[in-house]
PDB file of C-alpha atoms in Angstrom:
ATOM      1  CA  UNK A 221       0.000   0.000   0.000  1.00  0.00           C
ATOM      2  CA  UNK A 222       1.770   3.398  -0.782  1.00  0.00           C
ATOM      3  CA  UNK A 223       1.942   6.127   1.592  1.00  0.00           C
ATOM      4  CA  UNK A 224      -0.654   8.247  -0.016  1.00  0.00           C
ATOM      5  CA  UNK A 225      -3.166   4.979  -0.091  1.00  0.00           C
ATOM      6  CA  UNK A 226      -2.540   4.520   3.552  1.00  0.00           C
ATOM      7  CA  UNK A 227      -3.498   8.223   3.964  1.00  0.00           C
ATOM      8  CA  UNK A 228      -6.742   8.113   2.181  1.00  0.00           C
ATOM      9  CA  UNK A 229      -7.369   5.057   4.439  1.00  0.00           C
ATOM     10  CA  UNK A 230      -7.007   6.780   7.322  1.00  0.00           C
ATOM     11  CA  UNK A 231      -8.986   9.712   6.296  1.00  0.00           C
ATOM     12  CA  UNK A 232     -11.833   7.216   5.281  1.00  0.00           C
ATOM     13  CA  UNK A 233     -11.721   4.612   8.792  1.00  0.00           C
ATOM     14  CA  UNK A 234     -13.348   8.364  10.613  1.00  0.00           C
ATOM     15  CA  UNK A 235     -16.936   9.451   9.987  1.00  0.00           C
ATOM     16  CA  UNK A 236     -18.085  12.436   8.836  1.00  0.00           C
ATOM     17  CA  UNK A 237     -17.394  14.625   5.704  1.00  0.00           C
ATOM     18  CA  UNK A 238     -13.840  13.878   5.416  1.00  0.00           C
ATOM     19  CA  UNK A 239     -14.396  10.508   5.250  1.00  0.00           C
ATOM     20  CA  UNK A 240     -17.208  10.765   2.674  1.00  0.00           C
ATOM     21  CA  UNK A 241     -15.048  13.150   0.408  1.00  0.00           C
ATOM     22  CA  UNK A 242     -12.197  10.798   0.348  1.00  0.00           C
ATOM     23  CA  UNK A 243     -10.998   9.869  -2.955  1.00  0.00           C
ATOM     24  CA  UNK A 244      -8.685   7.058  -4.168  1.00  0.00           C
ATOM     25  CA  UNK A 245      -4.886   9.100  -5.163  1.00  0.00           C
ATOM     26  CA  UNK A 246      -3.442   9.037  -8.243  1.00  0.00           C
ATOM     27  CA  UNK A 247      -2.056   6.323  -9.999  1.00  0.00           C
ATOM     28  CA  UNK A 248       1.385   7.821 -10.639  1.00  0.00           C
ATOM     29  CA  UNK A 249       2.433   8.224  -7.151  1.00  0.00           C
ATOM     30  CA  UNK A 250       2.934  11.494  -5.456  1.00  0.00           C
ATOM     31  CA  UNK A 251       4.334  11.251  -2.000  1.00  0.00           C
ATOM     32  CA  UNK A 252       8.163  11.859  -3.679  1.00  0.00           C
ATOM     33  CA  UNK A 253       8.399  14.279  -0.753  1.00  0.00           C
ATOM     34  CA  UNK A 254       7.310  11.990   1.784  1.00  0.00           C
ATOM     35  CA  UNK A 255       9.551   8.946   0.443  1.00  0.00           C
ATOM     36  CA  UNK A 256      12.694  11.582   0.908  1.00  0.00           C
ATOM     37  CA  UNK A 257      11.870  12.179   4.400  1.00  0.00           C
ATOM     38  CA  UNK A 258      11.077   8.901   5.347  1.00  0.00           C
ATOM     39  CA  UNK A 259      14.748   7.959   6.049  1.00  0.00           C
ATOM     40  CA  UNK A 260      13.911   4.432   7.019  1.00  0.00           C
ATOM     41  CA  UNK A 261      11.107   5.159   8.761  1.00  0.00           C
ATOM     42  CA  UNK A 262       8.045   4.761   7.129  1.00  0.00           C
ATOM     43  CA  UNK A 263       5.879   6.629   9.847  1.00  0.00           C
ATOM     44  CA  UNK A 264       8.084   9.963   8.473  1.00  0.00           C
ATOM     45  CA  UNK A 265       6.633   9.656   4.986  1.00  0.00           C
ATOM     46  CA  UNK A 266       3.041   9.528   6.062  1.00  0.00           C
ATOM     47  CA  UNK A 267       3.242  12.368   8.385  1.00  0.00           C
ATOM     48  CA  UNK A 268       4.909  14.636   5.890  1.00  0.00           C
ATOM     49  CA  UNK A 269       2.463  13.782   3.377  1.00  0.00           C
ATOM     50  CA  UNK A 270      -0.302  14.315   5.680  1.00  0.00           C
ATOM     51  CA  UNK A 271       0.804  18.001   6.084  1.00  0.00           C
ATOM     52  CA  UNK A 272       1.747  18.934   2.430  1.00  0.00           C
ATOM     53  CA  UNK A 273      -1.473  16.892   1.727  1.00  0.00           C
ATOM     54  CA  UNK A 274      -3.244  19.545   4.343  1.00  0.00           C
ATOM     55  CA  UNK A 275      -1.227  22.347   2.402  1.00  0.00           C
ATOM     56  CA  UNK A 276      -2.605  21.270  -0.361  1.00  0.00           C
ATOM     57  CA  UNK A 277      -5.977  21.410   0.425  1.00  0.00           C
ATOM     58  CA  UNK A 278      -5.468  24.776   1.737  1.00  0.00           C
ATOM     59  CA  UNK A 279      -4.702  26.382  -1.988  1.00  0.00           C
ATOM     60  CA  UNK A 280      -6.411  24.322  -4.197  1.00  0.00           C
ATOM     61  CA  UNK A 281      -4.305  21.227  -5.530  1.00  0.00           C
ATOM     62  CA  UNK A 282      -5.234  18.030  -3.301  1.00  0.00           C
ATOM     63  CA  UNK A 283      -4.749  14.941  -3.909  1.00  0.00           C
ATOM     64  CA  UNK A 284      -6.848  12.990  -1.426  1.00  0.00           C
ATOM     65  CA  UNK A 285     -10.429  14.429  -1.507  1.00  0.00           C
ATOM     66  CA  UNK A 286     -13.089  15.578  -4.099  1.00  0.00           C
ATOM     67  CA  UNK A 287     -12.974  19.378  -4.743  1.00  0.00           C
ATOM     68  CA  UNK A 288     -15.526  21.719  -5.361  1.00  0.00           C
ATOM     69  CA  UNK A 289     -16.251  23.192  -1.317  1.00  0.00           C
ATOM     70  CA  UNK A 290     -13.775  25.678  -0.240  1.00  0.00           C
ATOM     71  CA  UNK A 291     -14.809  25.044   3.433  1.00  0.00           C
ATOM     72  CA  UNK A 292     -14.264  21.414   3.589  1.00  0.00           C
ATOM     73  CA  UNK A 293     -10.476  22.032   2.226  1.00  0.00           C
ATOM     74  CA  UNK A 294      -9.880  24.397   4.696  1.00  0.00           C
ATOM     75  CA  UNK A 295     -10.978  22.276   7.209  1.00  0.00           C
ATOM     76  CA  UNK A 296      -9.336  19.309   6.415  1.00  0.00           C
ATOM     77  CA  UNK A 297      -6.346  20.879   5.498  1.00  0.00           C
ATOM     78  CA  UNK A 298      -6.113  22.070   9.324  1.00  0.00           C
ATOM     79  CA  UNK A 299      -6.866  18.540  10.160  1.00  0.00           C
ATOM     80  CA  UNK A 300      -4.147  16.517   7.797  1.00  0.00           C
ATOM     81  CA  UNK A 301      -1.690  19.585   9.494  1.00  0.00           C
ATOM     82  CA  UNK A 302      -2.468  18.443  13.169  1.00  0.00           C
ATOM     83  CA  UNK A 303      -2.672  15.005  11.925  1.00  0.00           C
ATOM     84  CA  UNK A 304       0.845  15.374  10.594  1.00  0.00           C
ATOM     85  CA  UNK A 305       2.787  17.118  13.748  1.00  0.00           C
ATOM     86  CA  UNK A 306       0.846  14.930  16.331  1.00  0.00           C
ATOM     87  CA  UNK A 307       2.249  12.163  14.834  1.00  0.00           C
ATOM     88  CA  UNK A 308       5.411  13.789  14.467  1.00  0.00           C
ATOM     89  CA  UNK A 309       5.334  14.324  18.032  1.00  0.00           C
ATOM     90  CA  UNK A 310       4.292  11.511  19.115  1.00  0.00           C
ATOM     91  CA  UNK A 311       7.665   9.919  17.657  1.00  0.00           C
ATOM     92  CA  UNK A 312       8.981  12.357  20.083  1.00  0.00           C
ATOM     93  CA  UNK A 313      11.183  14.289  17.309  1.00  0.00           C
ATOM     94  CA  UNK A 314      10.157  17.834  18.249  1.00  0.00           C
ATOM     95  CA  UNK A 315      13.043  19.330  16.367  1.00  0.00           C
ATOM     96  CA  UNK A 316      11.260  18.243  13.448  1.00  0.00           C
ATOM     97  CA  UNK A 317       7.739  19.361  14.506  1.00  0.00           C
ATOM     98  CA  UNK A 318       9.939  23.084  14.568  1.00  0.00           C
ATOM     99  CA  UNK A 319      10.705  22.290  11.060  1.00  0.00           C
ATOM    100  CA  UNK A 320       7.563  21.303   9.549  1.00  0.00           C
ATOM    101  CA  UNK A 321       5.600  24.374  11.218  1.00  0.00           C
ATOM    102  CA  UNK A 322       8.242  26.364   9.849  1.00  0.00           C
ATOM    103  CA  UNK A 323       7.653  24.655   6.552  1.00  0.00           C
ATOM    104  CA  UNK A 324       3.754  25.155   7.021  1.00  0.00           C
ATOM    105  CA  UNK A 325       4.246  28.658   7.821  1.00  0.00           C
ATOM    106  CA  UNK A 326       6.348  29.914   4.944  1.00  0.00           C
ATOM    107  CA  UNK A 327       4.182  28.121   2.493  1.00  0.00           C
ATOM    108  CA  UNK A 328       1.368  30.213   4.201  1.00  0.00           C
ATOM    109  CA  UNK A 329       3.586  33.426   3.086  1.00  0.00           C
ATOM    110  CA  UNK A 330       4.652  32.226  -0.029  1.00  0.00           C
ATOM    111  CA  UNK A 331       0.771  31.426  -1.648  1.00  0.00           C
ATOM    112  CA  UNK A 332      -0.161  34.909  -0.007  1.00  0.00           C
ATOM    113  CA  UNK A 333       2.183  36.601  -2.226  1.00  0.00           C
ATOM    114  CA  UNK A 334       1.906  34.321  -5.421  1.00  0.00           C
ATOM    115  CA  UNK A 335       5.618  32.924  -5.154  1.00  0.00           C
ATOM    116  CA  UNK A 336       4.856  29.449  -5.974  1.00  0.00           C
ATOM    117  CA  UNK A 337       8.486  28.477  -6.109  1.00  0.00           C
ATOM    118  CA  UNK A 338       9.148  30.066  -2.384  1.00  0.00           C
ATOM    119  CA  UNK A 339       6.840  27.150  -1.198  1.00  0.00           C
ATOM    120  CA  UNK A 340       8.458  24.651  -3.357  1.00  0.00           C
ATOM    121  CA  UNK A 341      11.548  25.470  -1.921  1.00  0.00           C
ATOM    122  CA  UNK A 342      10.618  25.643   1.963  1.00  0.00           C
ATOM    123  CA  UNK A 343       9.418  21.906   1.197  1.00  0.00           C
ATOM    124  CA  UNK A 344      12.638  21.159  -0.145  1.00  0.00           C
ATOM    125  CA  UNK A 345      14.404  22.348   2.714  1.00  0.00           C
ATOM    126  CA  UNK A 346      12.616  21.516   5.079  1.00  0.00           C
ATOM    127  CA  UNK A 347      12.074  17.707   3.793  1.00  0.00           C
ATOM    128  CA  UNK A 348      16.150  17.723   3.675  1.00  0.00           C
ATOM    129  CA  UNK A 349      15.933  18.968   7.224  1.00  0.00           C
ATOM    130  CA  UNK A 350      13.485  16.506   8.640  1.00  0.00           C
ATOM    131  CA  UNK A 351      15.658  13.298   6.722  1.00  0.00           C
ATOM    132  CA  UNK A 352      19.047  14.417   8.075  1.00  0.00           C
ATOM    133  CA  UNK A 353      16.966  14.095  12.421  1.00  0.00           C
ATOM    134  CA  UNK A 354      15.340  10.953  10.870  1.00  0.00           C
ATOM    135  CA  UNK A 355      18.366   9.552   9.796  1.00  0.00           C
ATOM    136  CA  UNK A 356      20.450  10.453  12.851  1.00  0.00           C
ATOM    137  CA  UNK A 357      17.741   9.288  15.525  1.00  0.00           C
TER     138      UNK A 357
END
């Protein structure tokens, strides 16, 4: 099961909306960002997919649930954030809970001023980041 199947799943095993407005993720993969933080661990690449999946939600491009109600993205990208950096926590690596907020947060500044590739970049970083703890824990 990939790491963005395992997500929907998740997603879907709750009840209410966000479990009805789960959708099966693409074919071709997608969760290249959570496979580079993973560092061994597979419990890294779910949680980081879980927040840029919550990003994503937040300006427009999910992968994981049907479109069409601004509302419910909001909402469950907040949820796939706290999903993310609870279970981030809960692995008790809170230098990397600093680094995915800070990740969340300058993706936050870089959709409010239309600099796609500032948001792109804080993933890149911060992924980098989060695989160098993983890999040293």
């Amino acid at each position: 099961m990939s790491t963005l199947d395992e997500l929907a799943a998740q997603l879907r095993s709750g009840d209410g909306l966000l479990a009805a407005a789960t959708v099966d993720p693409p074919p071709a993969g997608g969760a290249e960002l959570g496979d580079a933080a993973a560092a061994g661990d597979p419990a890294y690449a779910l949680l980081v997919e879980a927040i840029r999946e919550g990003e994503l939600q937040h300006y427009g491009g999910g992968r994981l649930l049907r479109g069409g109600d601004p509302d419910l993205a909001l909402l469950a990208g907040d949820h796939l954030y706290a999903l993310g950096l609870d279970r981030l926590a809960e692995l008790g690596d809170l230098e990397s809970v600093a680094v995915l907020a800070g990740v969340i947060a300058r993706c936050a500044r870089a959709h409010a001023e239309c600099q796609a590739a500032d948001a792109a970049e804080a993933w890149r970083r911060g992924v980098a980041a989060v695989a160098a703890r993983g890999a040293a824990l």
